[in-house]
Amino acid sequence: MSLPSFLLEILVCPECRSPLDEEIEGEAHELRCTGEGCGLVYPVRDGIPVLLVDEARRPS
């Protein structure tokens, strides 16, 4: 299930304040930071973005 577009327009990375891109691959639903040098990936659990730096992962 995709997040509403109005929500994606206002969500930003809590680490660097860059916009987030939604990525959906099968069961995995994540929001990826578009900021150069940041790139944190935040999980979406049960349709709710978890925008906590401690919960984010660095891209491999």
Coordinates of C-alpha atoms in Angstrom, one line a residue:
M1 CA 0.0 0.0 0.0
S2 CA 1.4 3.3 -1.1
L3 CA 1.4 6.4 1.1
P4 CA -0.8 9.3 0.0
S5 CA 1.0 11.8 -2.2
F6 CA 0.2 14.8 0.0
L7 CA 2.0 13.0 2.9
L8 CA 5.1 12.3 0.8
E9 CA 5.2 16.0 -0.1
I10 CA 5.6 17.1 3.5
L11 CA 7.8 14.3 4.9
V12 CA 11.5 15.0 5.3
C13 CA 14.5 13.1 6.6
P14 CA 14.8 14.0 10.3
E15 CA 18.6 13.8 10.0
C16 CA 19.3 16.2 7.1
R17 CA 15.8 17.6 6.2
S18 CA 15.9 16.3 2.6
P19 CA 12.8 14.9 0.8
L20 CA 12.1 11.2 1.0
D21 CA 11.3 8.8 -1.8
E22 CA 9.0 5.9 -1.4
E23 CA 10.3 2.4 -2.3
I24 CA 8.1 -0.7 -2.4
E25 CA 9.6 -4.1 -3.1
G26 CA 7.2 -7.0 -2.4
E27 CA 6.5 -6.8 1.3
A28 CA 9.3 -4.3 2.0
H29 CA 8.0 -0.7 2.3
E30 CA 10.6 2.0 3.0
L31 CA 11.3 5.7 2.6
R32 CA 14.7 6.6 1.3
C33 CA 16.4 10.0 2.0
T34 CA 17.4 11.8 -1.2
G35 CA 20.0 14.0 0.5
E36 CA 23.6 13.6 -0.8
G37 CA 25.8 12.1 1.9
C38 CA 22.8 10.9 4.0
G39 CA 20.8 8.2 2.2
L40 CA 19.2 6.8 5.3
V41 CA 16.3 4.3 4.7
Y42 CA 13.3 4.5 7.1
P43 CA 10.9 1.6 7.5
V44 CA 7.1 1.9 7.0
R45 CA 5.3 -0.4 9.4
D46 CA 1.6 -1.1 9.0
G47 CA 1.3 2.0 6.8
I48 CA 3.0 4.3 9.3
P49 CA 6.4 5.8 8.5
V50 CA 8.9 5.3 11.3
L51 CA 11.0 8.4 11.0
L52 CA 13.4 7.8 13.9
V53 CA 17.1 8.0 13.1
D54 CA 17.7 5.0 15.5
E55 CA 15.3 2.9 13.4
A56 CA 16.8 3.8 10.0
R57 CA 19.4 1.8 8.2
R58 CA 22.3 2.9 6.0
P59 CA 22.1 1.8 2.4
S60 CA 24.5 -1.0 1.4

